[in-house]
Each structure stands twice: as structure tokens, then as C-alpha cells.
mmCIF file of C-alpha atoms and ligand atoms in Angstrom:
data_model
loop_
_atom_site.group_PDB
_atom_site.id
_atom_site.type_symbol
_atom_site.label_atom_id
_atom_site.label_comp_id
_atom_site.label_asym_id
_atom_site.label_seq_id
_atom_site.Cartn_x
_atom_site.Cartn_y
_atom_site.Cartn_z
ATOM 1 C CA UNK J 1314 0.000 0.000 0.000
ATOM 2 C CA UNK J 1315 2.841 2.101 0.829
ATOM 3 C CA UNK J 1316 4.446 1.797 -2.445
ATOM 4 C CA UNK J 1317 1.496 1.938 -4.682
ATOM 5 C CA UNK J 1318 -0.112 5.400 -2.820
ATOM 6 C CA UNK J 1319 3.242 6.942 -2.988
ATOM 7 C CA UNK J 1320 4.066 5.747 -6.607
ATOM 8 C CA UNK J 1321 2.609 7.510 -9.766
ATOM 9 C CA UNK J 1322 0.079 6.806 -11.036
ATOM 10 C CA UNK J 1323 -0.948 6.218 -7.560
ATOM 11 C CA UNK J 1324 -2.588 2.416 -7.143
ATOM 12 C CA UNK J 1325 -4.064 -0.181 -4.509
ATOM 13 C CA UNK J 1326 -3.939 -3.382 -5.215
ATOM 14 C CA UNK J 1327 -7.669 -5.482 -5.923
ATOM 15 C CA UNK J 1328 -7.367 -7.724 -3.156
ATOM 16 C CA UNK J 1329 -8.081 -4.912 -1.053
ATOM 17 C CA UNK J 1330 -11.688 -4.800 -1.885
ATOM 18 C CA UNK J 1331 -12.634 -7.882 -0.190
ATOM 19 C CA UNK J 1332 -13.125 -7.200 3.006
ATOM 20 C CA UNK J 1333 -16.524 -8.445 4.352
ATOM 21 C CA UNK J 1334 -18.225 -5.685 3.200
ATOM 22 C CA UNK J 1335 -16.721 -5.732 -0.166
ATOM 23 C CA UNK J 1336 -17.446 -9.224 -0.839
ATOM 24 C CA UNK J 1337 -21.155 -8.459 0.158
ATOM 25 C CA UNK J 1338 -21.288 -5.450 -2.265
ATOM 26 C CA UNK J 1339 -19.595 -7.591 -5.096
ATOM 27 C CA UNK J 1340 -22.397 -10.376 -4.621
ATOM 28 C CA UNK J 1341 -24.572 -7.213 -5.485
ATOM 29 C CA UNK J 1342 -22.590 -6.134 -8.360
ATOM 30 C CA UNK J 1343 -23.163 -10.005 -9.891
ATOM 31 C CA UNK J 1344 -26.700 -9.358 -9.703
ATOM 32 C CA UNK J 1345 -26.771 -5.836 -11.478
ATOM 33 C CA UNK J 1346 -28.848 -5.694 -15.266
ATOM 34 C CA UNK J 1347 -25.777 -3.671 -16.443
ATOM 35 C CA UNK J 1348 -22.751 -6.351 -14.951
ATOM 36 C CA UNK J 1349 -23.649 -9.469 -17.824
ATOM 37 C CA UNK J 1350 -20.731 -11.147 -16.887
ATOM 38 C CA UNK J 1351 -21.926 -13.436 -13.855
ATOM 39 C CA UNK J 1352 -25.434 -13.994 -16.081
ATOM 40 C CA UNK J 1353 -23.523 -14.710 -19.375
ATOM 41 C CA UNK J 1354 -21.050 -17.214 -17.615
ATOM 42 C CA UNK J 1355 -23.871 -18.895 -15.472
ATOM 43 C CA UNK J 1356 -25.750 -19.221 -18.712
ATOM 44 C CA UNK J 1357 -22.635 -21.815 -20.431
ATOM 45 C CA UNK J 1358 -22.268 -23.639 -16.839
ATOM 46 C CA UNK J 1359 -26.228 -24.397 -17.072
ATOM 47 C CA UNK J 1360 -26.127 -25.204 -20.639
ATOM 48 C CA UNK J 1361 -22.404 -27.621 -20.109
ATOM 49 C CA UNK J 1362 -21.649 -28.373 -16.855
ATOM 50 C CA UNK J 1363 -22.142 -32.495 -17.523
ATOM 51 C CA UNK J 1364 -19.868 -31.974 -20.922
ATOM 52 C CA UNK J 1365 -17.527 -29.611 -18.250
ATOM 53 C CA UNK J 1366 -16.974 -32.329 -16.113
ATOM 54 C CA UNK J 1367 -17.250 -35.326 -18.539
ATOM 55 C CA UNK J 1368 -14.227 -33.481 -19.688
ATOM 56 C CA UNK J 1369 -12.111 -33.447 -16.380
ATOM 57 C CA UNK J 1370 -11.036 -36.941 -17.080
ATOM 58 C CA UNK J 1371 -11.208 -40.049 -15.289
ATOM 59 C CA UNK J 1372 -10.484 -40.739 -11.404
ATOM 60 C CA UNK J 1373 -12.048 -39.528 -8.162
ATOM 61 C CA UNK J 1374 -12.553 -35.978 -8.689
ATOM 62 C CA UNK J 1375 -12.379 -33.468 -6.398
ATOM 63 C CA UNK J 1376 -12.853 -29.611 -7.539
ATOM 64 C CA UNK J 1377 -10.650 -26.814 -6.686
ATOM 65 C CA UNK J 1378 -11.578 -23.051 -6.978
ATOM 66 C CA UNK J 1379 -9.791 -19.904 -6.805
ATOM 67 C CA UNK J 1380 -11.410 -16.898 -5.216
ATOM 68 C CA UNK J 1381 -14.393 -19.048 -4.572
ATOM 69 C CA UNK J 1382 -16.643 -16.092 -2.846
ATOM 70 C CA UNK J 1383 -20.139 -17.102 -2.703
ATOM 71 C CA UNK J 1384 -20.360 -20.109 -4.480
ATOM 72 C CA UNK J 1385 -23.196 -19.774 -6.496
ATOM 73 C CA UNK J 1386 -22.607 -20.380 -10.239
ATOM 74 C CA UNK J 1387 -20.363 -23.421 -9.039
ATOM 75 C CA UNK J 1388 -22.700 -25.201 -7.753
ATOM 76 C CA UNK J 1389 -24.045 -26.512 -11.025
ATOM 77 C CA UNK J 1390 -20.681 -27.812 -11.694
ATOM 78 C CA UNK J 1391 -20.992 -29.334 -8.415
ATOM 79 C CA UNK J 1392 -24.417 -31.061 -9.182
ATOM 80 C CA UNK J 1393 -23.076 -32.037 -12.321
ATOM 81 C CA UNK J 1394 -19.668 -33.884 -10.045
ATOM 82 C CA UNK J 1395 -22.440 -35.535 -7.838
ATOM 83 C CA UNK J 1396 -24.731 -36.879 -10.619
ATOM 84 C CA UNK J 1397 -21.081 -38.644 -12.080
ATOM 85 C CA UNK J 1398 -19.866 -39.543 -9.346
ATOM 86 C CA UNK J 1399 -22.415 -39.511 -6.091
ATOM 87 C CA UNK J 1400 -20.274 -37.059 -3.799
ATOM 88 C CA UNK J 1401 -17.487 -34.368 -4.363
ATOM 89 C CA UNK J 1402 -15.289 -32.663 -2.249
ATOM 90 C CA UNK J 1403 -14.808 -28.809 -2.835
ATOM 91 C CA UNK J 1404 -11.785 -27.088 -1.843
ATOM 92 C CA UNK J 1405 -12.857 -23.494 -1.871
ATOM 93 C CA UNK J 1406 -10.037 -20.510 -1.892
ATOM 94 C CA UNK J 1407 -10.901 -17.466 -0.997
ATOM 95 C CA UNK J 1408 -9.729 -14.527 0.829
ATOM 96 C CA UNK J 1409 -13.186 -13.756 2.447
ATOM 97 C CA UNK J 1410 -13.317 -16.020 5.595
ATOM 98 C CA UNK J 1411 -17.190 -14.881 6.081
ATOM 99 C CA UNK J 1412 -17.700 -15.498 2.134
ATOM 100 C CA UNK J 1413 -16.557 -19.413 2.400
ATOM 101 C CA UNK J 1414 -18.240 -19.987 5.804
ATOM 102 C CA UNK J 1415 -21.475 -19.027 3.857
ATOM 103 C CA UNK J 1416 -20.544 -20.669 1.089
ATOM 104 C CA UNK J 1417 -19.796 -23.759 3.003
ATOM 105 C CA UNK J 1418 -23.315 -23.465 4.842
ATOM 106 C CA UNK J 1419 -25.547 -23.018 1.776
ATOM 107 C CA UNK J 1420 -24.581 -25.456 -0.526
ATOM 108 C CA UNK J 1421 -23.763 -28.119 1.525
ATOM 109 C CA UNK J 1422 -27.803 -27.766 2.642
ATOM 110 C CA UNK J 1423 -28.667 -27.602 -0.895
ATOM 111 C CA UNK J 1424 -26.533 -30.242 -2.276
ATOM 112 C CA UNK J 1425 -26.499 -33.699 -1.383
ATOM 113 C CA UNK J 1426 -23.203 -35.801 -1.444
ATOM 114 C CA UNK J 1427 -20.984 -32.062 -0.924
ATOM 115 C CA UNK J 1428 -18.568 -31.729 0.883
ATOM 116 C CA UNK J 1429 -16.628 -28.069 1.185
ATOM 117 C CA UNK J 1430 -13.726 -27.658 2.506
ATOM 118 C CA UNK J 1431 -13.013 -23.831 2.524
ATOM 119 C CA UNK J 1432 -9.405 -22.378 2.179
ATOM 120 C CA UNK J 1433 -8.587 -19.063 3.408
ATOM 121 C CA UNK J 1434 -5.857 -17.513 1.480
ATOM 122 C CA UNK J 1435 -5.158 -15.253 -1.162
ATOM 123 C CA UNK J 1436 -3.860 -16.532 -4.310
ATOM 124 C CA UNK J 1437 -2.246 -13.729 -5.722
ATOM 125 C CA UNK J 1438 1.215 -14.385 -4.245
ATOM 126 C CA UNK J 1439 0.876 -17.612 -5.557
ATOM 127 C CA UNK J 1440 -0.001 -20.826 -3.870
ATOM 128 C CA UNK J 1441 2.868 -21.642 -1.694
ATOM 129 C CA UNK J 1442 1.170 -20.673 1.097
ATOM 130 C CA UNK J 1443 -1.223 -22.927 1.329
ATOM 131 C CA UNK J 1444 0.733 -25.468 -0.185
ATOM 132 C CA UNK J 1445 0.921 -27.968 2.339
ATOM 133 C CA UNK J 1446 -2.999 -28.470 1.934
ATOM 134 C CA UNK J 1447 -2.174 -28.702 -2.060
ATOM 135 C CA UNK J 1448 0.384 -30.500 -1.877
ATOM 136 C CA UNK J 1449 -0.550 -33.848 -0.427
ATOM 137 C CA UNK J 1450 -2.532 -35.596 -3.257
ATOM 138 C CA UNK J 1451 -5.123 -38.283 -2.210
ATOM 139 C CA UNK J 1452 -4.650 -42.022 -4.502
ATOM 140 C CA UNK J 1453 -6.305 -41.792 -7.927
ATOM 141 C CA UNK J 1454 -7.708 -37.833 -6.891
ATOM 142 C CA UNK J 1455 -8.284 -36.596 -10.030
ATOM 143 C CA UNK J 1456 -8.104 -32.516 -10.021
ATOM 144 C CA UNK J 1457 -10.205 -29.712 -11.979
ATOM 145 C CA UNK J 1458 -9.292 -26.393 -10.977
ATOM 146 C CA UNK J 1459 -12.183 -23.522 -11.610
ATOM 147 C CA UNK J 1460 -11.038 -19.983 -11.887
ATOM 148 C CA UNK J 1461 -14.032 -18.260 -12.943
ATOM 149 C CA UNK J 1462 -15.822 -15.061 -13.339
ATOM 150 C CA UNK J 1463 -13.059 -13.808 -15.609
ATOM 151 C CA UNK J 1464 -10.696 -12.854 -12.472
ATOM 152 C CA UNK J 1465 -7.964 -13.899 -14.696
ATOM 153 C CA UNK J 1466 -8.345 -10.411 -16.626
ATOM 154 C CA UNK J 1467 -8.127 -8.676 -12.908
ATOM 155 C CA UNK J 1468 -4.350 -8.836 -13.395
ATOM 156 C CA UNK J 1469 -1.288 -7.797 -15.238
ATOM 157 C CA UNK J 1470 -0.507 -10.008 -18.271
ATOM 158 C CA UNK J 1471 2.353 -11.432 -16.654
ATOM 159 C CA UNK J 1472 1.062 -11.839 -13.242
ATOM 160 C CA UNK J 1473 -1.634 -13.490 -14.740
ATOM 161 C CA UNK J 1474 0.200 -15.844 -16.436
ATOM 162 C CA UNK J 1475 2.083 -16.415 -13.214
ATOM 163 C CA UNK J 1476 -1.355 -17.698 -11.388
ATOM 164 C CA UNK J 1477 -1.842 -19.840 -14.318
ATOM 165 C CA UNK J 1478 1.532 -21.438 -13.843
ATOM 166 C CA UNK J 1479 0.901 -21.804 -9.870
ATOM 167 C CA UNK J 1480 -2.002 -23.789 -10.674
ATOM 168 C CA UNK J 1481 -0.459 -25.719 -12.739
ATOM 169 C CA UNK J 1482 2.331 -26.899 -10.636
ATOM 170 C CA UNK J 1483 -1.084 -28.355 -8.512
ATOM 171 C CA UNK J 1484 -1.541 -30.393 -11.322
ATOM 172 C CA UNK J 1485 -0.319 -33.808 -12.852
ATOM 173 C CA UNK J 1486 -1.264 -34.362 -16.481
ATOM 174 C CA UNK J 1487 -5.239 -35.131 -17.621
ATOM 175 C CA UNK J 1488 -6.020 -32.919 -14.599
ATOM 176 C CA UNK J 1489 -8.149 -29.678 -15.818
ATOM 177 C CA UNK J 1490 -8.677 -26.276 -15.463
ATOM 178 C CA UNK J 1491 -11.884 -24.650 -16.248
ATOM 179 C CA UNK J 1492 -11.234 -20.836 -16.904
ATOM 180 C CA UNK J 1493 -13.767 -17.954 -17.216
ATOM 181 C CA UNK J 1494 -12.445 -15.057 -19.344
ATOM 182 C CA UNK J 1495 -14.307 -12.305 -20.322
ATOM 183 C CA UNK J 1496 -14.422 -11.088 -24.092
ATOM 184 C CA UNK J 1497 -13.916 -7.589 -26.051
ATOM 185 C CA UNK J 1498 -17.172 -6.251 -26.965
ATOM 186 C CA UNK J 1499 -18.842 -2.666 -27.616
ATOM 187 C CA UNK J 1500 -16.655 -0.134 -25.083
ATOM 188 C CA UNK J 1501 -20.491 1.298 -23.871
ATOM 189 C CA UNK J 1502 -21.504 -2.384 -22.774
ATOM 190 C CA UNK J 1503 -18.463 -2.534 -20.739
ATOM 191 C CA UNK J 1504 -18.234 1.263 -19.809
ATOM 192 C CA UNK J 1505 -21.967 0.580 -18.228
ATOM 193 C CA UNK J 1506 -21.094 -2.788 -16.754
ATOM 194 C CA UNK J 1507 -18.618 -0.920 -14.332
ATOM 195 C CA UNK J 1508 -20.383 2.099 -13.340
ATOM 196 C CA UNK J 1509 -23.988 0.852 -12.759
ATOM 197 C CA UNK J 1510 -26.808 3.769 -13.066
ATOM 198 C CA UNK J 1511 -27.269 2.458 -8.652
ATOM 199 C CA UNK J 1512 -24.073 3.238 -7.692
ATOM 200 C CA UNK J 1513 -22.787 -0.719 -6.306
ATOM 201 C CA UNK J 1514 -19.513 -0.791 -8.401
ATOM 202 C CA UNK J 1515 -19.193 3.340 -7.148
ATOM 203 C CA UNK J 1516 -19.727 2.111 -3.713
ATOM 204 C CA UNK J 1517 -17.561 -1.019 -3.547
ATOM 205 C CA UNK J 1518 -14.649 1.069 -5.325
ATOM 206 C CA UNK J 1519 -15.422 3.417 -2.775
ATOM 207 C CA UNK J 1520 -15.191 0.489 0.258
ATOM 208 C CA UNK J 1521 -11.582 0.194 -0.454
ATOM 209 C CA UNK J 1522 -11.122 4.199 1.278
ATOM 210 C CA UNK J 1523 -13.609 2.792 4.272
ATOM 211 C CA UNK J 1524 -11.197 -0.317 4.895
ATOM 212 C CA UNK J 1525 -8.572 1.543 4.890
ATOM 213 C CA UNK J 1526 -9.829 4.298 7.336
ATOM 214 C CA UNK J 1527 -10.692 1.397 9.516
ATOM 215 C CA UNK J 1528 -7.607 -0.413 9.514
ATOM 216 C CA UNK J 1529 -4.905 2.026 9.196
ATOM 217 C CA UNK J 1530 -6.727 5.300 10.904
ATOM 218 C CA UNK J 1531 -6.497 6.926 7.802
ATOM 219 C CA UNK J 1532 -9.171 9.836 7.123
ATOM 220 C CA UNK J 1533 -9.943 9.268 3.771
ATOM 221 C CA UNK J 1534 -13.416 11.262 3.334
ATOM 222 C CA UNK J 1535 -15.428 9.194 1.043
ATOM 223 C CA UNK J 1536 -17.494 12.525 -0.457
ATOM 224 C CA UNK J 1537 -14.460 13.931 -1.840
ATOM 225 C CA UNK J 1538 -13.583 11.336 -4.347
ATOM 226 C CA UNK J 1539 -15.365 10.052 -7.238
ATOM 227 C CA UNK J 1540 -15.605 6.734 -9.255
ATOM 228 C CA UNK J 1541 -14.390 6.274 -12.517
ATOM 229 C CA UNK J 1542 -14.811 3.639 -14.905
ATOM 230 C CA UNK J 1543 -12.273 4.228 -18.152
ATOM 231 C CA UNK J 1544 -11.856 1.852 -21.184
ATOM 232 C CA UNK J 1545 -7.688 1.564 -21.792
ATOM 233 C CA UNK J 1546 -8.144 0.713 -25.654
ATOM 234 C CA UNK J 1547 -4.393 0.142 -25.770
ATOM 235 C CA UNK J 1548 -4.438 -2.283 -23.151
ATOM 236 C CA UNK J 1549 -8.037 -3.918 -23.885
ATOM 237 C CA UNK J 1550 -9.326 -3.047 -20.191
ATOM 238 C CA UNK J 1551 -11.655 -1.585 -17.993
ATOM 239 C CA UNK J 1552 -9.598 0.299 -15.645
ATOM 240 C CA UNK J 1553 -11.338 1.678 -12.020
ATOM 241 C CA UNK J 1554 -10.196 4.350 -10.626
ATOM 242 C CA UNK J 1555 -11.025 6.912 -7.434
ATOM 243 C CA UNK J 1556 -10.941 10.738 -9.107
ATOM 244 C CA UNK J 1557 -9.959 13.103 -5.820
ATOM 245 C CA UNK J 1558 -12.467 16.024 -6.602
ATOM 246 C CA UNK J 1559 -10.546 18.733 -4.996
ATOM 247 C CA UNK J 1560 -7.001 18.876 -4.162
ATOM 248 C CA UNK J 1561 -6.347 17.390 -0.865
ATOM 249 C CA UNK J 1562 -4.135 15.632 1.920
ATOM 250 C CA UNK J 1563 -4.779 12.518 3.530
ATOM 251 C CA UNK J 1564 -2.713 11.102 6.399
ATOM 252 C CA UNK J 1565 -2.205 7.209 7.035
ATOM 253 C CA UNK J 1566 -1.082 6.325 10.754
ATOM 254 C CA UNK J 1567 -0.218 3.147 10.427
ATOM 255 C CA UNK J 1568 2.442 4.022 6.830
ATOM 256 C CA UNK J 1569 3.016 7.259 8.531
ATOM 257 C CA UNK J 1570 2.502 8.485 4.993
ATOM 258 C CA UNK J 1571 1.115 11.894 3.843
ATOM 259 C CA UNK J 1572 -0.508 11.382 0.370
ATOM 260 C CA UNK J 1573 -1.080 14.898 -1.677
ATOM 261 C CA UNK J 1574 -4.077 14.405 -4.370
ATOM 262 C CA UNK J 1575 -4.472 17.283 -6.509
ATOM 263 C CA UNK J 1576 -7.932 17.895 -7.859
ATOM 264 C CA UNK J 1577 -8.855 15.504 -10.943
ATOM 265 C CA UNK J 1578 -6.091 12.867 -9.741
ATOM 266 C CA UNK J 1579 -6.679 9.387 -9.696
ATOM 267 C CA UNK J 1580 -5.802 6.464 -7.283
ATOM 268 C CA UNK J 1581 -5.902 3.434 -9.852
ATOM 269 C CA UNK J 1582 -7.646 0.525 -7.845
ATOM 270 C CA UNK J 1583 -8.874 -2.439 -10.536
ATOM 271 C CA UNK J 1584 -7.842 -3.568 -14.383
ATOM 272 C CA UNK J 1585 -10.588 -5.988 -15.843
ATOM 273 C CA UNK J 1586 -9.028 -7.342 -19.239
ATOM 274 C CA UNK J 1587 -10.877 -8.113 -21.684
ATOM 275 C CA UNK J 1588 -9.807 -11.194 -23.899
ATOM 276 C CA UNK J 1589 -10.070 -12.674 -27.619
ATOM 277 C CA UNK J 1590 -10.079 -16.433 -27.985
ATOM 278 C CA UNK J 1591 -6.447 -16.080 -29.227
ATOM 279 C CA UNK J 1592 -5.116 -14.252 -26.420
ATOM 280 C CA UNK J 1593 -6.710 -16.645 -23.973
ATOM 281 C CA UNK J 1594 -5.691 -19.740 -25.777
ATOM 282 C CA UNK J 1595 -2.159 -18.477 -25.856
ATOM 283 C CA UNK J 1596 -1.982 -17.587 -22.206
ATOM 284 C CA UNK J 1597 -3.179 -20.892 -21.734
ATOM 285 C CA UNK J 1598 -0.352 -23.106 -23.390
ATOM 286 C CA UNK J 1599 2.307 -20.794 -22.290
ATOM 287 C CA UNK J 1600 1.188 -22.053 -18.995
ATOM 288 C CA UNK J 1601 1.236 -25.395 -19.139
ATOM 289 C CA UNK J 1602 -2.160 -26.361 -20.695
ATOM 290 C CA UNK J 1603 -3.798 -27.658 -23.980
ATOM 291 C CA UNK J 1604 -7.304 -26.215 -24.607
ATOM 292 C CA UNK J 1605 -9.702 -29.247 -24.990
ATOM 293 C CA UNK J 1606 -13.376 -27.586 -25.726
ATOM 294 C CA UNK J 1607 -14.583 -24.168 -25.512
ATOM 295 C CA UNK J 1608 -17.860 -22.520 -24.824
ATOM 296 C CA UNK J 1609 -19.623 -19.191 -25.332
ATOM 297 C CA UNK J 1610 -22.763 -17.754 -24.056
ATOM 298 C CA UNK J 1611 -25.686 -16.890 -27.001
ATOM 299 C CA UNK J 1612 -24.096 -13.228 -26.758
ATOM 300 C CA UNK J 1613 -20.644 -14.241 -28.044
ATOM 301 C CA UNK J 1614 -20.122 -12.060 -24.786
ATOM 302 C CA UNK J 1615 -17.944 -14.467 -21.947
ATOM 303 C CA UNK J 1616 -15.402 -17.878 -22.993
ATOM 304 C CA UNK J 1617 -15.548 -20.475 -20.656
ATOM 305 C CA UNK J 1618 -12.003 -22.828 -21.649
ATOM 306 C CA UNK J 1619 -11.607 -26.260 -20.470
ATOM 307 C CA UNK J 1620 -7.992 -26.648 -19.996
ATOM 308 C CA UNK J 1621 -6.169 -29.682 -19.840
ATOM 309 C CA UNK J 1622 -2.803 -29.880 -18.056
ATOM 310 C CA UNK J 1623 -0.184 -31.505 -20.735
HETATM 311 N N1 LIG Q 809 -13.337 -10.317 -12.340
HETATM 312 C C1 LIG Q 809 -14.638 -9.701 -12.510
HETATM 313 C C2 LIG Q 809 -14.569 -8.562 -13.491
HETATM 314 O O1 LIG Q 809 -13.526 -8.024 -13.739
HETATM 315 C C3 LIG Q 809 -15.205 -9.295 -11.215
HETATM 316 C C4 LIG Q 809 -14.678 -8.026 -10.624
HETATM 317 C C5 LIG Q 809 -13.527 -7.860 -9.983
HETATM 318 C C6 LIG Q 809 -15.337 -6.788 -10.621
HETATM 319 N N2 LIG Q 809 -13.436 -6.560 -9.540
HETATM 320 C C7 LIG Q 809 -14.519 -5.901 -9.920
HETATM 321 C C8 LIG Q 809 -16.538 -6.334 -11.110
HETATM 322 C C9 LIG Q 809 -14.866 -4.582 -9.755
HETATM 323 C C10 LIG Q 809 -16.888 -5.022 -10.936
HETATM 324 C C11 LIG Q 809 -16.058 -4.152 -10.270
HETATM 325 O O2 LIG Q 809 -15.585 -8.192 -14.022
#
């Protein structure tokens, strides 16, 4: 934090957001009639999930997600596990300790023959961390990884390709990775998608000044700063940003940092990629992976890629 607020162009990193709040106002965001990505991508797992898990090979399989949050488009996948197999274990990773407990709660009433076991951690630095819980494969467990919801595009090319080569090295070969990206499509479709006519993506960009005044003591006033959605045509992203609407000074305790805004500056807080087949695809093999089927919704508007570790 430290680094990124006294860098330029000042930045905080995404993981940030998901405090318990955040993760409740990003479950809102899902739901939005402007944010088609969590509609378009639940719309291929309702349409494919037996053919997505016919495809994760043979053995005992047990799924694996990666920022996991509420669960609730995985589920069908998990139905789909259950009707092959009669049970599944989930391993759910998230960073949200309240998200998997209600995670863990709701669908294993809903669904019988679940079992979740939730993982708190954050992903980002890779998986080392949790490791030890990775590490130690059961006899014949066959693995599919999900990384949905097109977090993938939430990073830095590289870094990305990073988490894509950490889950990988979780992996033996026939295991699977089922990964969400979404796809480039008219800039006013995506422009609306991250600055909803309620406010919820303003207010959870927002959140991240709230956590922080909580936290660290800081005295960020929340009225004085603005949320921006911009389209980085360059880059092929959705960029977030907070605008400071007047010029200001805001003092952290805890970094014992002073950090000057002028008026119109912004503190750059979320990318959100957005991918062509081809770009996915590559990322994919440079990681490890062969691409074994594809899916889109009706929209042409999200890729679901079933990956399968070579
Ligand atoms: N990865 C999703 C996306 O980029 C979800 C997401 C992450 C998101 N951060 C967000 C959605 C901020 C809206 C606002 O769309």
C-alpha cells in the first residue's frame, strides 16, 4: 500500500476490496442488469456443466476453486460432479473467511453428497502458502481447478500468467482447469457494466477508502472522491479508478505516509481485461495447458475454456 499510494500513477492493489463488506457489495454487483458477466457465464455452466466435467477426465474428482466467494454459479458444476460420481469434495479458496463460511453453509444444505472444505488464502502471491494443503494428493484424486468469473483479466498479463503457472504446478497431467475469461465487446456495454446507473460498483470502489480508514486510521473522506470507470483501448481493459475532486491531503497512521491528491487525480484501484479467444488460448499453453473444448454464451459475450494440463 505504501508503495502503490506513494508511486505515480498512484494504485491499490484489488485484493483490497474484499473485506466483508466488499465481498457483500460484489455479490450485489453479480446481480446488477448492467454487470452481464456473472449472467452470461452462469448461462454456459447451465447449458455444459455435464460436458464440463465429462471433460475433467477419469479418477475420483475433487474440484478446486480460486477466489471461490459465494459459491453460487459453481454449484451446477458441483451437481453435475455428484450426478457422475455420487459425492465431491470442494476445496474453496478465498480470501473472504465470512464469504466461504457461507458458502460452506448453503450449498452443503442444498446439495447432497458435498462436501466443502473452505481455504482461506489469497492466491495472488501464488499458492505456496497454502501449499501444504495442495500438496498432499489423495490415490487416484483426479483434479479440476475452476477460476471463474473472468478474475484472470483482474491482473497484469504477466502476473496473470504467473497464477496460471501456480495452478499448474497443482496439477499432474489429464487434470483440468476450467477458466472464465471475459471477451472484447462494444466499449459502452463494458463502460456501463462498471459504473452501474445504482451506484454498487461506485460504492464497492469506494469500500476500499472505508477499509482503509478502519484499519490504518487513515481519514480518507469518502465525499471527496469520485468513481471512474475508463476503457484503456491500448491495453483492452476496464480500468477503475477513485478521481480526488478537490485537491487534498490525507494522512495514514499506520504508513506514517502523507498522500497529496491534486484535484482531478486518480488512485488506480482495478484492471478488468478483456480477452479474444487467441489471447486466452495463448496464455493458456504458455502455462502449461492444452485447450480441450470451448464454450460461449448466445451473446458471443464471456469464454468459458476447459484446460487440460499436458
Ligand atoms: N473479475 C470480474 C470482473 O472483472 C469481477 C470483478 C472484480 C469486478 N473486480 C470488480 C466487477 C470490480 C466489478 C467491479 O468483471
Amino acid at each position: 500500500m505504501l508503495r502503490g499510494l506513494s508511486g505515480r500513477p498512484r494504485s491499490l492493489s484489488p485484493w483490497l476490496f474484499y473485506d466483508d463488506e466488499g465481498s457483500r457489495l460484489f455479490e450485489a454487483i453479480t446481480e446488477l442488469p448492467e454487470y452481464y458477466v456473472t449472467r452470461a457465464e452462469r448461462e454456459i455452466l447451465t447449458s455444459h456443466a455435464d460436458e464440463i466435467i465429462a471433460g475433467a477426465g477419469s479418477g475420483d474428482l475433487t474440484i478446486y476453486e480460486l477466489g471461490a466467494g459465494s459459491g453460487s454459479k459453481t454449484g451446477l458444476l458441483l451437481e453435475a460432479a455428484i450426478r457422475r460420481q455420487g459425492s465431491i469434495t470442494y476445496r474453496a479458496l478465498d480470501v473472504s473467511k465470512s464469504a466461504l463460511e457461507e458458502a460452506k453453509q448453503r450449498l452443503e444444505a442444498a446439495i447432497t453428497g458435498l462436501t466443502v472444505e473452505p481455504i482461506v488464502s489469497d492466491y495472488t502471491d501464488g499458492l505456496s502458502n497454502v501449499a501444504g494443503q495442495l500438496n498432499h494428493r489423495k490415490s487416484g484424486e483426479r483434479r479440476m481447478f475452476l477460476y471463474i468469473g473472468s478474475s484472470i483479466g483482474n491482473f497484469e498479463l504477466p502476473h496473470a500468467l504467473q497464477i496460471l503457472r501456480d495452478v499448474r504446478a497443482q496439477l499432474i497431467p489429464g487434470d483440468s482447469l476450467l477458466l472464465g475469461a471475459d471477451l472484447v465487446k462494444d466499449r459502452q456495454i463494458l463502460l456501463r457494466a462498471y459504473d452501474d446507473a445504482a451506484g454498487v460498483t461506485a460504492a464497492f470502489n469506494k469500500n476500499v477508502l472505508t477499509r482503509i480508514n478502519r484499519e490504518l486510521g487513515s481519514n480518507f473522506n469518502l465525499q471527496l472522491f469520485r468513481h471512474r470507470a475508463k476503457w484503456n483501448e491500448e491495453l483492452s481493459r476496464i480500468e477503475m479508478h477513485l478521481e480526488s475532486l478537490i485537491t487534498q491531503i490525507v494522512f495514514i497512521p499506520a504508513l506514517d505516509l502523507q498522500v497529496r491528491l491534486a484535484r482531478a487525480e486518480t488512485i488506480h484501484t482495478e484492471n478488468s481485461h478483456k480477452f479474444t479467444d487467441q489471447q486466452v488460448e495463448s496464455l493458456l499453453h504458455r502455462a502449461g495447458f492444452s485447450v480441450a473444448k470451448q464454450w460461449k454464451d448466445d451473446l458471443g459475450w464471456f469464454g468459458e475454456y476447459l484446460a487440460v494440463a499436458v
